[in-house]
Amino acid sequence: MKRRIFLQATPALISMAPTVQSQTGYPSKPIRYIVPVATGGGSDMVGRTVTERWAKVLGQSIVVENQGGAGGVIASQNTVRATPDGYTLMQGYVATHGTAPATRKLPYDPVRSFTPIGMIGSTPNVIVVNDKVPATTVGELIDYIRKNPGRSNYGSAGAGSLTHLSMELLKQEAKLFITHIAYRGIAPAFVDLIAGQTQVMMPGLAAALPHIRTGRVRPLAVTGIRRHSALTDVPTLEEVGYAGFNAVQWYGVVGPAGIPPEIVRRLSETLATVLKAPDLRDKLSVEAVEPMLMSPEQFGRYIIEDVARWSRLAQSRGIQLDG
């Protein structure tokens, strides 16, 4: 599957042949930056923090436009339809370019319909349990679930979300049976986890940190390739014996397919300048996001691999959310 997607995407990712005449002196007018969620929240904060600094480096204003709804589909469609001149960009993330394409039929192709500009950063998911669950390690949690069949539930921010698919991956790898309860967002899912209606969840770290710090939930492990600076005493899933959990909640910048290469280069180089600034890491740490520098080519490959990763899982677990 990965090979098929890559071959289809090669023209958009490698040649990025321009469909409009290249412009000199780019950017010569304000840039529209679409954030595919409503105002407020982590994704919006990431976008506004980055674009504030990016505008200064580019010497041109960047206007943030929030377009929530349909899990990012509306924003993605509007981006795809825009003129590929570098004046419309979108903050793609794991839902628009990872989990949703794996579980739903979308009116856009997550690879071929876009020009990758660069990654912004990522934050891991974290396995947390209700404070009454007698487990302080992933191994103890798995033993507890196995010894209490039918008595454990896990919550998610919604069917097809990263919080859902990450737990399904753990169920698959650990050969567990535990019932999924999908909520309308992460906040109500935490309410029931804290109340003991569910026993475990795998939310994004930023959403979990306030509850971890108050002791209402207990962290057992994080996804990703290394421990997170906010939870240095919490191991990665790979450390405790579960490979393949390097997936994270990520944010990046894309535009419509066909943006001229020289404009992509200009955007990529200036974005890199922003991400290398020491103060940006401090700003993004509010959302537990760590900068993750990538070239357009690297970011394009990352999207391909993320779609393939979640598509394999969705197929093996029978997760198809259309209709």
Short mmCIF file of C-alpha atoms in Angstrom, two decimals:
data_model
loop_
_atom_site.label_atom_id
_atom_site.label_comp_id
_atom_site.label_asym_id
_atom_site.label_seq_id
_atom_site.Cartn_x
_atom_site.Cartn_y
_atom_site.Cartn_z
CA MET A 1 0.00 0.00 0.00
CA LYS A 2 2.76 2.41 0.93
CA ARG A 3 4.50 1.82 -2.39
CA ARG A 4 1.29 2.43 -4.34
CA ILE A 5 0.58 5.72 -2.58
CA PHE A 6 4.15 6.90 -3.06
CA LEU A 7 4.16 6.17 -6.77
CA GLN A 8 0.88 8.03 -7.21
CA ALA A 9 2.19 10.96 -5.22
CA THR A 10 5.57 11.28 -6.90
CA PRO A 11 4.59 14.06 -9.33
CA ALA A 12 3.16 16.25 -6.55
CA LEU A 13 5.95 15.60 -4.07
CA ILE A 14 9.03 15.52 -6.24
CA SER A 15 8.50 17.60 -9.35
CA MET A 16 5.80 19.90 -7.91
CA ALA A 17 5.40 21.29 -11.44
CA PRO A 18 3.86 24.78 -11.25
CA THR A 19 0.34 25.29 -12.55
CA VAL A 20 0.66 29.08 -12.31
CA GLN A 21 3.41 31.43 -13.40
CA SER A 22 6.11 31.76 -10.75
CA GLN A 23 6.23 35.08 -8.97
CA THR A 24 9.24 37.23 -8.25
CA GLY A 25 9.46 38.99 -4.94
CA TYR A 26 7.26 36.46 -3.16
CA PRO A 27 5.43 37.19 -0.96
CA SER A 28 4.10 40.52 -2.22
CA LYS A 29 0.75 40.38 -0.43
CA PRO A 30 -0.74 38.81 2.73
CA ILE A 31 -0.80 35.03 2.98
CA ARG A 32 -3.97 33.21 3.99
CA TYR A 33 -3.30 30.48 6.60
CA ILE A 34 -6.21 28.10 7.15
CA VAL A 35 -6.43 26.31 10.51
CA PRO A 36 -8.95 23.43 10.21
CA VAL A 37 -10.42 23.85 13.71
CA ALA A 38 -12.45 26.48 15.54
CA THR A 39 -10.75 29.36 17.33
CA GLY A 40 -9.14 28.35 20.60
CA GLY A 41 -7.56 25.04 21.54
CA GLY A 42 -4.18 23.52 20.88
CA SER A 43 -4.13 23.41 17.10
CA ASP A 44 -5.21 27.05 16.82
CA MET A 45 -2.58 28.10 19.36
CA VAL A 46 0.14 26.29 17.42
CA GLY A 47 -0.89 27.96 14.17
CA ARG A 48 -1.04 31.46 15.61
CA THR A 49 2.24 31.10 17.49
CA VAL A 50 4.09 29.96 14.38
CA THR A 51 2.53 32.39 11.90
CA GLU A 52 3.20 35.41 14.13
CA ARG A 53 6.92 34.69 13.89
CA TRP A 54 6.81 33.43 10.31
CA ALA A 55 5.24 36.68 9.09
CA LYS A 56 8.17 38.64 10.49
CA VAL A 57 10.71 36.42 8.73
CA LEU A 58 8.82 36.60 5.42
CA GLY A 59 8.29 40.34 5.74
CA GLN A 60 4.59 39.95 4.95
CA SER A 61 1.47 39.48 7.06
CA ILE A 62 -0.12 36.06 7.48
CA VAL A 63 -3.86 36.05 8.14
CA VAL A 64 -5.06 33.08 10.20
CA GLU A 65 -8.47 31.82 9.11
CA ASN A 66 -10.22 29.21 11.28
CA GLN A 67 -12.39 26.79 9.32
CA GLY A 68 -13.67 24.14 11.68
CA GLY A 69 -16.17 21.46 10.79
CA ALA A 70 -16.35 17.96 9.35
CA GLY A 71 -13.08 16.93 10.96
CA GLY A 72 -11.03 19.23 8.75
CA VAL A 73 -12.71 18.26 5.49
CA ILE A 74 -14.11 21.75 4.83
CA ALA A 75 -10.74 23.42 5.36
CA SER A 76 -8.98 20.78 3.27
CA GLN A 77 -11.39 21.19 0.36
CA ASN A 78 -11.03 24.96 0.40
CA THR A 79 -7.25 24.61 0.40
CA VAL A 80 -7.26 22.14 -2.47
CA ARG A 81 -9.45 24.49 -4.55
CA ALA A 82 -7.24 27.53 -3.96
CA THR A 83 -4.86 28.89 -6.59
CA PRO A 84 -1.47 27.23 -6.05
CA ASP A 85 0.49 30.48 -5.84
CA GLY A 86 1.69 30.24 -2.24
CA TYR A 87 -0.90 32.67 -0.91
CA THR A 88 -3.15 29.97 0.58
CA LEU A 89 -1.65 27.55 3.07
CA MET A 90 -3.22 25.17 5.57
CA GLN A 91 -2.13 23.66 8.85
CA GLY A 92 -2.50 19.99 8.08
CA TYR A 93 -2.36 17.58 10.99
CA VAL A 94 -2.71 13.93 11.88
CA ALA A 95 -6.49 13.95 11.36
CA THR A 96 -6.60 15.64 7.94
CA HIS A 97 -3.55 13.78 6.62
CA GLY A 98 -3.44 10.56 8.64
CA THR A 99 -6.33 9.03 10.54
CA ALA A 100 -9.31 10.43 8.59
CA PRO A 101 -8.01 9.28 5.18
CA ALA A 102 -7.47 5.83 6.71
CA THR A 103 -11.01 5.47 8.06
CA ARG A 104 -13.21 7.52 5.73
CA LYS A 105 -13.75 8.26 2.05
CA LEU A 106 -12.78 11.89 1.62
CA PRO A 107 -13.34 14.38 -1.22
CA TYR A 108 -9.60 14.98 -1.39
CA ASP A 109 -6.45 12.88 -1.60
CA PRO A 110 -4.20 13.51 1.44
CA VAL A 111 -1.10 13.20 -0.72
CA ARG A 112 -1.82 14.09 -4.34
CA SER A 113 -4.09 17.04 -3.60
CA PHE A 114 -1.50 18.97 -1.60
CA THR A 115 1.99 20.44 -1.74
CA PRO A 116 3.94 19.67 1.45
CA ILE A 117 5.80 22.68 2.89
CA GLY A 118 7.17 21.38 6.17
CA MET A 119 6.48 19.90 9.58
CA ILE A 120 5.91 22.20 12.55
CA GLY A 121 6.06 19.81 15.48
CA SER A 122 4.48 16.95 17.36
CA THR A 123 3.29 15.78 20.74
CA PRO A 124 2.90 12.17 21.87
CA ASN A 125 -0.15 10.34 23.08
CA VAL A 126 0.00 8.98 26.60
CA ILE A 127 -1.64 5.94 28.17
CA VAL A 128 -3.45 7.11 31.29
CA VAL A 129 -5.60 5.16 33.75
CA ASN A 130 -8.15 6.09 36.36
CA ASP A 131 -6.43 6.50 39.72
CA LYS A 132 -8.36 3.51 41.10
CA VAL A 133 -7.01 1.10 38.47
CA PRO A 134 -4.34 -1.02 40.22
CA ALA A 135 -1.66 -0.54 37.57
CA THR A 136 1.51 1.54 37.53
CA THR A 137 2.99 0.01 34.37
CA VAL A 138 1.66 -1.05 30.97
CA GLY A 139 2.34 -4.68 31.88
CA GLU A 140 0.24 -4.39 35.03
CA LEU A 141 -2.56 -2.72 33.07
CA ILE A 142 -2.62 -5.53 30.51
CA ASP A 143 -2.66 -8.15 33.27
CA TYR A 144 -5.52 -6.33 35.00
CA ILE A 145 -7.62 -6.20 31.81
CA ARG A 146 -6.99 -9.88 31.09
CA LYS A 147 -7.91 -10.92 34.63
CA ASN A 148 -11.11 -8.87 34.54
CA PRO A 149 -12.68 -9.74 31.18
CA GLY A 150 -15.60 -7.59 30.14
CA ARG A 151 -15.13 -5.14 33.00
CA SER A 152 -12.86 -2.59 31.32
CA ASN A 153 -13.68 0.19 28.87
CA TYR A 154 -11.57 2.79 27.16
CA GLY A 155 -12.66 6.22 25.98
CA SER A 156 -11.67 8.26 22.95
CA ALA A 157 -12.27 11.71 21.53
CA GLY A 158 -14.36 10.11 18.78
CA ALA A 159 -14.46 7.20 16.38
CA GLY A 160 -11.53 7.33 13.98
CA SER A 161 -9.56 9.80 16.11
CA LEU A 162 -5.93 9.24 17.04
CA THR A 163 -7.06 8.45 20.60
CA HIS A 164 -9.23 5.67 19.17
CA LEU A 165 -6.75 4.20 16.70
CA SER A 166 -3.83 4.29 19.14
CA MET A 167 -5.77 2.16 21.63
CA GLU A 168 -6.88 -0.20 18.87
CA LEU A 169 -3.22 -0.65 17.97
CA LEU A 170 -2.44 -1.54 21.59
CA LYS A 171 -5.37 -3.98 21.66
CA GLN A 172 -4.04 -5.60 18.51
CA GLU A 173 -0.45 -5.85 19.70
CA ALA A 174 -1.31 -7.03 23.24
CA LYS A 175 -4.21 -9.25 22.09
CA LEU A 176 -6.63 -7.54 24.46
CA PHE A 177 -10.39 -7.29 24.63
CA ILE A 178 -11.60 -3.95 25.97
CA THR A 179 -14.70 -2.02 24.92
CA HIS A 180 -14.40 1.29 23.09
CA ILE A 181 -16.61 4.20 24.09
CA ALA A 182 -16.46 7.13 21.67
CA TYR A 183 -17.15 10.62 23.02
CA ARG A 184 -17.75 13.96 21.33
CA GLY A 185 -14.32 15.33 22.12
CA ILE A 186 -11.59 14.70 24.65
CA ALA A 187 -13.11 16.79 27.49
CA PRO A 188 -16.16 14.55 28.12
CA ALA A 189 -13.96 11.49 27.70
CA PHE A 190 -11.81 12.73 30.58
CA VAL A 191 -14.88 13.39 32.74
CA ASP A 192 -15.86 9.72 32.54
CA LEU A 193 -12.29 8.47 32.93
CA ILE A 194 -11.85 10.47 36.14
CA ALA A 195 -15.27 9.31 37.38
CA GLY A 196 -14.37 5.67 36.76
CA GLN A 197 -16.88 5.04 33.97
CA THR A 198 -13.91 4.13 31.79
CA GLN A 199 -10.60 2.78 32.98
CA VAL A 200 -8.02 3.79 30.40
CA MET A 201 -7.45 6.21 27.53
CA MET A 202 -4.66 7.29 25.20
CA PRO A 203 -5.13 11.06 24.72
CA GLY A 204 -2.67 13.65 23.48
CA LEU A 205 -0.20 14.67 26.14
CA ALA A 206 -1.30 18.32 26.25
CA ALA A 207 -4.88 17.33 27.14
CA ALA A 208 -3.67 14.84 29.74
CA LEU A 209 -1.06 16.92 31.57
CA PRO A 210 -3.45 18.98 33.76
CA HIS A 211 -5.12 15.78 35.00
CA ILE A 212 -1.79 14.01 35.48
CA ARG A 213 -0.47 16.89 37.56
CA THR A 214 -3.50 16.84 39.86
CA GLY A 215 -3.17 13.07 40.30
CA ARG A 216 -6.62 12.30 38.92
CA VAL A 217 -5.14 10.03 36.24
CA ARG A 218 -1.90 8.07 36.18
CA PRO A 219 0.44 8.01 33.13
CA LEU A 220 1.94 4.66 32.15
CA ALA A 221 3.71 5.21 28.81
CA VAL A 222 3.95 7.59 25.86
CA THR A 223 4.05 7.08 22.12
CA GLY A 224 6.93 8.40 20.04
CA ILE A 225 10.58 7.51 19.65
CA ARG A 226 11.80 9.12 22.89
CA ARG A 227 10.56 10.16 26.30
CA HIS A 228 8.93 13.57 26.49
CA SER A 229 10.55 16.38 28.41
CA ALA A 230 7.32 17.00 30.35
CA LEU A 231 7.24 13.38 31.63
CA THR A 232 10.84 12.23 31.77
CA ASP A 233 10.06 9.41 34.20
CA VAL A 234 7.39 7.90 31.91
CA PRO A 235 8.76 5.34 29.40
CA THR A 236 7.86 5.02 25.74
CA LEU A 237 5.77 2.07 24.66
CA GLU A 238 8.77 0.73 22.77
CA GLU A 239 10.78 0.75 26.00
CA VAL A 240 8.20 -1.52 27.64
CA GLY A 241 8.15 -3.96 24.75
CA TYR A 242 5.65 -2.64 22.20
CA ALA A 243 7.18 -1.62 18.89
CA GLY A 244 5.37 0.41 16.25
CA PHE A 245 4.07 3.14 18.56
CA ASN A 246 6.17 5.96 17.11
CA ALA A 247 2.99 7.68 15.90
CA VAL A 248 2.29 11.11 17.37
CA GLN A 249 -0.13 14.02 17.11
CA TRP A 250 1.61 16.20 14.53
CA TYR A 251 1.09 19.58 12.87
CA GLY A 252 2.53 20.73 9.55
CA VAL A 253 2.02 23.14 6.67
CA VAL A 254 0.60 22.22 3.27
CA GLY A 255 -0.78 24.10 0.30
CA PRO A 256 -2.75 23.11 -2.80
CA ALA A 257 -0.96 20.84 -5.25
CA GLY A 258 1.23 22.59 -7.80
CA ILE A 259 2.85 25.42 -5.84
CA PRO A 260 5.99 26.44 -7.79
CA PRO A 261 9.22 24.94 -6.39
CA GLU A 262 10.90 28.30 -5.75
CA ILE A 263 7.95 29.40 -3.59
CA VAL A 264 7.98 26.08 -1.73
CA ARG A 265 11.69 26.57 -1.12
CA ARG A 266 11.15 30.11 0.18
CA LEU A 267 8.38 28.96 2.54
CA SER A 268 10.33 25.94 3.73
CA GLU A 269 13.52 27.88 4.46
CA THR A 270 11.71 30.63 6.35
CA LEU A 271 9.63 28.13 8.32
CA ALA A 272 12.86 26.39 9.33
CA THR A 273 14.20 29.71 10.60
CA VAL A 274 11.11 30.08 12.80
CA LEU A 275 11.35 26.54 14.17
CA LYS A 276 15.01 26.94 15.09
CA ALA A 277 14.34 29.98 17.31
CA PRO A 278 14.90 29.01 20.98
CA ASP A 279 11.85 30.90 22.24
CA LEU A 280 9.48 28.97 19.96
CA ARG A 281 10.09 25.72 21.83
CA ASP A 282 9.09 27.46 25.07
CA LYS A 283 5.92 28.85 23.51
CA LEU A 284 4.86 25.51 22.03
CA SER A 285 5.60 23.66 25.28
CA VAL A 286 2.24 24.95 26.55
CA GLU A 287 0.70 22.37 24.23
CA ALA A 288 3.51 19.85 24.85
CA VAL A 289 4.52 20.31 21.19
CA GLU A 290 8.18 19.95 20.29
CA PRO A 291 9.45 21.47 17.00
CA MET A 292 10.10 18.85 14.31
CA LEU A 293 12.09 20.27 11.40
CA MET A 294 11.57 18.59 7.99
CA SER A 295 12.18 19.49 4.37
CA PRO A 296 9.18 19.43 2.00
CA GLU A 297 10.35 16.07 0.65
CA GLN A 298 10.75 14.59 4.14
CA PHE A 299 7.36 15.91 5.19
CA GLY A 300 5.75 14.50 2.06
CA ARG A 301 7.15 11.06 2.83
CA TYR A 302 6.00 11.37 6.45
CA ILE A 303 2.41 11.98 5.30
CA ILE A 304 2.55 8.96 3.00
CA GLU A 305 3.81 6.75 5.83
CA ASP A 306 1.24 8.04 8.32
CA VAL A 307 -1.67 7.38 5.96
CA ALA A 308 -0.30 3.90 5.25
CA ARG A 309 0.22 3.16 8.97
CA TRP A 310 -3.36 3.97 9.97
CA SER A 311 -4.85 2.44 6.82
CA ARG A 312 -3.25 -0.91 7.66
CA LEU A 313 -4.63 -0.77 11.18
CA ALA A 314 -8.11 0.32 10.05
CA GLN A 315 -8.23 -2.53 7.58
CA SER A 316 -7.03 -5.14 10.06
CA ARG A 317 -9.47 -3.93 12.77
CA GLY A 318 -12.39 -3.44 10.39
CA ILE A 319 -12.70 0.28 11.10
CA GLN A 320 -14.61 2.00 8.31
CA LEU A 321 -16.68 5.02 9.31
CA ASP A 322 -18.51 5.92 6.11
CA GLY A 323 -22.30 5.80 6.03
#
